[in-house]
Short mmCIF file of C-alpha atoms in Angstrom, two decimals:
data_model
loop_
_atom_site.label_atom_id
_atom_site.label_comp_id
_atom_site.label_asym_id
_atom_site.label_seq_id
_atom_site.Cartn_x
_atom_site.Cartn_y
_atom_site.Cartn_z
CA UNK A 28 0.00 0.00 0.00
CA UNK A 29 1.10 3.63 -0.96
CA UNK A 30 -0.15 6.71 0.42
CA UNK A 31 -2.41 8.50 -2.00
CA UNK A 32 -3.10 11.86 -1.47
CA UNK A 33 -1.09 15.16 -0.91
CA UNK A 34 -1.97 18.07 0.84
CA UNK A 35 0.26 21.40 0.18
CA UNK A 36 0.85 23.60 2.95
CA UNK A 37 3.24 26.26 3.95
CA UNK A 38 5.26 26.78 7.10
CA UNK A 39 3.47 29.77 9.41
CA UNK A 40 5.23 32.86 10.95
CA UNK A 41 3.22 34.35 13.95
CA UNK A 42 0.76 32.84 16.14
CA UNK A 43 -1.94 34.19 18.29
CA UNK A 44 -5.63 34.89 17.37
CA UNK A 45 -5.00 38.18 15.02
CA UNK A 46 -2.61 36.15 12.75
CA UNK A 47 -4.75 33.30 13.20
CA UNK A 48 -7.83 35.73 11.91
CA UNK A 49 -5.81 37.10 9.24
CA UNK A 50 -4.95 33.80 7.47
CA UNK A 51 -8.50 32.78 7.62
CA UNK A 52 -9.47 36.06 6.01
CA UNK A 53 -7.02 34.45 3.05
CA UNK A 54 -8.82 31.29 3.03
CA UNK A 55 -5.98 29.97 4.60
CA UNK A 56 -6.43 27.37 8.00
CA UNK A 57 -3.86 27.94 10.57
CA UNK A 58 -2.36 24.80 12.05
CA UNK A 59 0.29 22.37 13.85
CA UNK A 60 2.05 19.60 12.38
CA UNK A 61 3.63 17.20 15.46
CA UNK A 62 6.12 15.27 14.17
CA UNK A 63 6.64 11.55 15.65
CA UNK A 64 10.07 12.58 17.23
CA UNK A 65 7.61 15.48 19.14
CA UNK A 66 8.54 18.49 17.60
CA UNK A 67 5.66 20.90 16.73
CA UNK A 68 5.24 22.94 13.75
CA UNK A 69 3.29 25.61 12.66
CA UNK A 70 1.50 25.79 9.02
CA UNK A 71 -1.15 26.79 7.25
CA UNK A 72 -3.52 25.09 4.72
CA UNK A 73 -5.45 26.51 1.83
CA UNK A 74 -9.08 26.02 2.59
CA UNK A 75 -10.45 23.97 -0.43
CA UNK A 76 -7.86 20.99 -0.37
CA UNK A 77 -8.18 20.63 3.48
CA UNK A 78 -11.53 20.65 3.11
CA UNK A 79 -11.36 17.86 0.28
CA UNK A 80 -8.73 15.60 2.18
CA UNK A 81 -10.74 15.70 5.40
CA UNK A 82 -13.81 14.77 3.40
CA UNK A 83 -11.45 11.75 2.23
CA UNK A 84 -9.28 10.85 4.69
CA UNK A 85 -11.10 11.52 7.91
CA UNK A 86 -9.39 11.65 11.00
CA UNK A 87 -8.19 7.67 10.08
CA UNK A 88 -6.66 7.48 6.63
CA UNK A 89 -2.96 8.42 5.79
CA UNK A 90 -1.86 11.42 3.34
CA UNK A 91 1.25 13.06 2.36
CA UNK A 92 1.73 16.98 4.33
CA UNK A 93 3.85 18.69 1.98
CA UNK A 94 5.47 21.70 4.18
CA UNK A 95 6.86 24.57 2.15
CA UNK A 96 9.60 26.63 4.24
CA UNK A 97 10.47 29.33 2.15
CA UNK A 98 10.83 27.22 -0.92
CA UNK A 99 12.54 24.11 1.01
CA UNK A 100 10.07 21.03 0.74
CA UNK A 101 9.63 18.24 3.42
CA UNK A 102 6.88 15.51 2.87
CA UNK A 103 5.78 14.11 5.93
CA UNK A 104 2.94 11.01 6.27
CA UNK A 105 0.16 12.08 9.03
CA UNK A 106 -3.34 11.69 9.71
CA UNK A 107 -5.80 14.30 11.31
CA UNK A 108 -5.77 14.38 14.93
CA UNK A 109 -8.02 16.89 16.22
CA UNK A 110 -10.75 19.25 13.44
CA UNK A 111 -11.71 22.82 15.58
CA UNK A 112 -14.51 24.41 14.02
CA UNK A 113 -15.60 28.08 13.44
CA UNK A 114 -18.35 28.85 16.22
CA UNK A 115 -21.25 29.55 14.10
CA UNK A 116 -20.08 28.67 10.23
CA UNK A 117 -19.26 25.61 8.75
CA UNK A 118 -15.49 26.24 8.09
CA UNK A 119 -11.90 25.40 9.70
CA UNK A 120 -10.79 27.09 12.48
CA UNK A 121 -7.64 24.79 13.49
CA UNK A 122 -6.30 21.90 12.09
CA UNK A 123 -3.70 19.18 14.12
CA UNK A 124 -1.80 16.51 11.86
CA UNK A 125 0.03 14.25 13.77
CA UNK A 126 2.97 12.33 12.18
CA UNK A 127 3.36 8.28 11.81
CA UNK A 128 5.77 6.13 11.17
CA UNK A 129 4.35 3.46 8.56
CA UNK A 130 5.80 1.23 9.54
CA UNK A 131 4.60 1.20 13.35
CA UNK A 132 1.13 0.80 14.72
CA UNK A 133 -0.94 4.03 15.90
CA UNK A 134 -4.09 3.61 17.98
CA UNK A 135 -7.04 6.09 16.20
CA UNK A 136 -11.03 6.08 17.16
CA UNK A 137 -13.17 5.03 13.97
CA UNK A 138 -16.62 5.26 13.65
CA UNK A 139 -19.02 2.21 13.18
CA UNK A 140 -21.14 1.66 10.20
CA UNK A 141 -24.59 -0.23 10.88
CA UNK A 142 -26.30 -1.87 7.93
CA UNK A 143 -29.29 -3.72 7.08
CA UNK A 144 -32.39 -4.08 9.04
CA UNK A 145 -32.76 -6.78 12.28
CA UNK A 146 -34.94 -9.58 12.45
CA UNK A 147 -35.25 -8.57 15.87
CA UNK A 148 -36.73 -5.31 15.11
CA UNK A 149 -38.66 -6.86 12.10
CA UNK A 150 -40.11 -9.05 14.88
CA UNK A 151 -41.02 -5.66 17.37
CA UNK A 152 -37.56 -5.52 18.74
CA UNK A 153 -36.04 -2.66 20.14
CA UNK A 154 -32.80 -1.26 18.37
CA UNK A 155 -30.45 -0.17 20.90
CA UNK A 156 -26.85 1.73 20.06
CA UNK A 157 -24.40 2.02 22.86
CA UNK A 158 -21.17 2.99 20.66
CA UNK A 159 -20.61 4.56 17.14
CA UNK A 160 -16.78 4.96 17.37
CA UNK A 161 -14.27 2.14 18.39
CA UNK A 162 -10.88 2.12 18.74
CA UNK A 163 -8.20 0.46 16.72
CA UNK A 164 -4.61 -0.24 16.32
CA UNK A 165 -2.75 -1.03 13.26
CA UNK A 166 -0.53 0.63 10.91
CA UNK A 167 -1.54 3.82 9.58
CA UNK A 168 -1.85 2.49 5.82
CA UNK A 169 -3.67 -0.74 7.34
CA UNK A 170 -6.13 1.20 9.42
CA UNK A 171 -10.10 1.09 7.75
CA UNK A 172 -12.02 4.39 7.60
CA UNK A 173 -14.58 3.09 9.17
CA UNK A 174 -15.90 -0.32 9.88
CA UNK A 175 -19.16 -1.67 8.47
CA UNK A 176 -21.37 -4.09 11.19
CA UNK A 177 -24.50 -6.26 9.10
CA UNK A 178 -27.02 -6.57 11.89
CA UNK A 179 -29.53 -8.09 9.59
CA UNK A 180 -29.05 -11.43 11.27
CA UNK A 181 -29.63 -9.93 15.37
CA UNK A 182 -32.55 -11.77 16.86
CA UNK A 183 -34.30 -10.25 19.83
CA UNK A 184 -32.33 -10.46 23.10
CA UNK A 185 -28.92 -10.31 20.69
CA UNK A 186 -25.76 -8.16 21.50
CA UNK A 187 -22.63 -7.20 19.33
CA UNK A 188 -19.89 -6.55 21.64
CA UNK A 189 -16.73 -5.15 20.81
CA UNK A 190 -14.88 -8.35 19.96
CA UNK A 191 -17.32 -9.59 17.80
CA UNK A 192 -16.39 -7.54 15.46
CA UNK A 193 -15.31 -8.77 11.91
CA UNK A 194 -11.61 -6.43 11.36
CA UNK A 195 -9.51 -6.31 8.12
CA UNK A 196 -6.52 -8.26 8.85
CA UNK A 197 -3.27 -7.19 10.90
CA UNK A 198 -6.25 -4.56 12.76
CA UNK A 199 -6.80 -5.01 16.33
CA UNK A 200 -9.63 -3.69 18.95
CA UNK A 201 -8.02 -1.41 22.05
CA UNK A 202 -10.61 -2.28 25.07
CA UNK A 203 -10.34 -3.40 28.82
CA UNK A 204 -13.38 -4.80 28.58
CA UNK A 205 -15.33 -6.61 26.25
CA UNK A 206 -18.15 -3.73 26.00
CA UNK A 207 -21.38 -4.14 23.81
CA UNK A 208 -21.97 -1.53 20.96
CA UNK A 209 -25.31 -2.89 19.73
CA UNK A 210 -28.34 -4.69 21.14
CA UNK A 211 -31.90 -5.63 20.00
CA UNK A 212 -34.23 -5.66 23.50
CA UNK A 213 -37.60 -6.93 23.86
CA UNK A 214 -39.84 -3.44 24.17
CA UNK A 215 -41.42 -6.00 27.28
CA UNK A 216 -38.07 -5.34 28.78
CA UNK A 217 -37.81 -2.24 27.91
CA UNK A 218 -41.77 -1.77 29.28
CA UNK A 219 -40.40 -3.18 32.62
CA UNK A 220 -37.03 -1.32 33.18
CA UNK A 221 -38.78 2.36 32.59
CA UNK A 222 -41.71 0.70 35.03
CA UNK A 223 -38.67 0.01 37.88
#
């Protein structure tokens, strides 16, 4: 597996909310690039390919950070750690890419896909979601976007716990406990426990 995609950015000079303000003016999103070795270092992104990568990457899928410092250009492979938003629009405010090492697992939170319809619930079952988001270690070009649970086959009084789940190969669950992410109830049951 290769990585992909490429986003372009340039190294930042200045910091603090008036810079910060100033770039966005530009269409530009300020942000931090942490290296593996722990260094930290300022950029900035145009707003149109972040935008794009995030829509395909997510915070779980590789890419390329190209940093431009004054003409000198480093490629670095990350993923997104942490999206801050704008208050009131639907835009950018900060952006954190943390660096990998390919070649070494990372541990990221991705969210869980539920298809298909229960026989449970076909059957008046109750559809009950404890967890949308597990997380997973693997290497960063191994790690799945998101993963996909069929629950077309849950009866009523059935559970999917965490290590039920069906991974890609060489990915692994991160729990102390083996904690349930989807249930179908009885509505009796449910009748009985809102009753108590």
């Amino acid at each position: 597996m290769k990585i992909e995609k490429t986003l372009s950015v340039q190294k930042r000079e200045g910091s603090g909310k008036g810079a910060s303000g100033r770039l966005r003016s530009e269409d530009l999103i300020p942000g931090v690039f942490y290296t593996a070795k722990g260094d930290n270092i300022s950029v900035q992104a145009p707003a149109l390919p972040l935008e794009k990568i995030f829509a395909e990457a997510g915070r779980t899928s590789v890419f390329d950070l190209e940093i431009d410092d004054n003409g000198t250009k480093t490629v670095h492979p990350v993923i997104i750690w942490d999206v801050q938003y704008h208050p009131y629009k639907k835009e950018f405010s900060h952006i954190d890419y943390y660096g990998v090492d390919i070649e070494k697992p990372i541990t990221v939170d991705v969210p869980v896909e539920f298809v298909g319809v229960s026989r449970g619930v076909k059957l008046g079952g109750q559809l009950e979601t404890y967890r949308e988001i597990v997380r997973l270690s693997s290497k960063p070009l191994e790690m799945p976007k998101k993963i996909v649970v069929d629950i077309s086959s849950m009866d009523i009084n059935t559970t999917i716990c965490v290590a039920d789940l069906e991974l890609p190969e060489n990915v692994k669950a991160v729990y102390d406990h083996n904690f349930a992410i989807i249930s179908v109830i009885s509505k009796a049951k449910e009748a009985a426990e809102a009753a108590s």
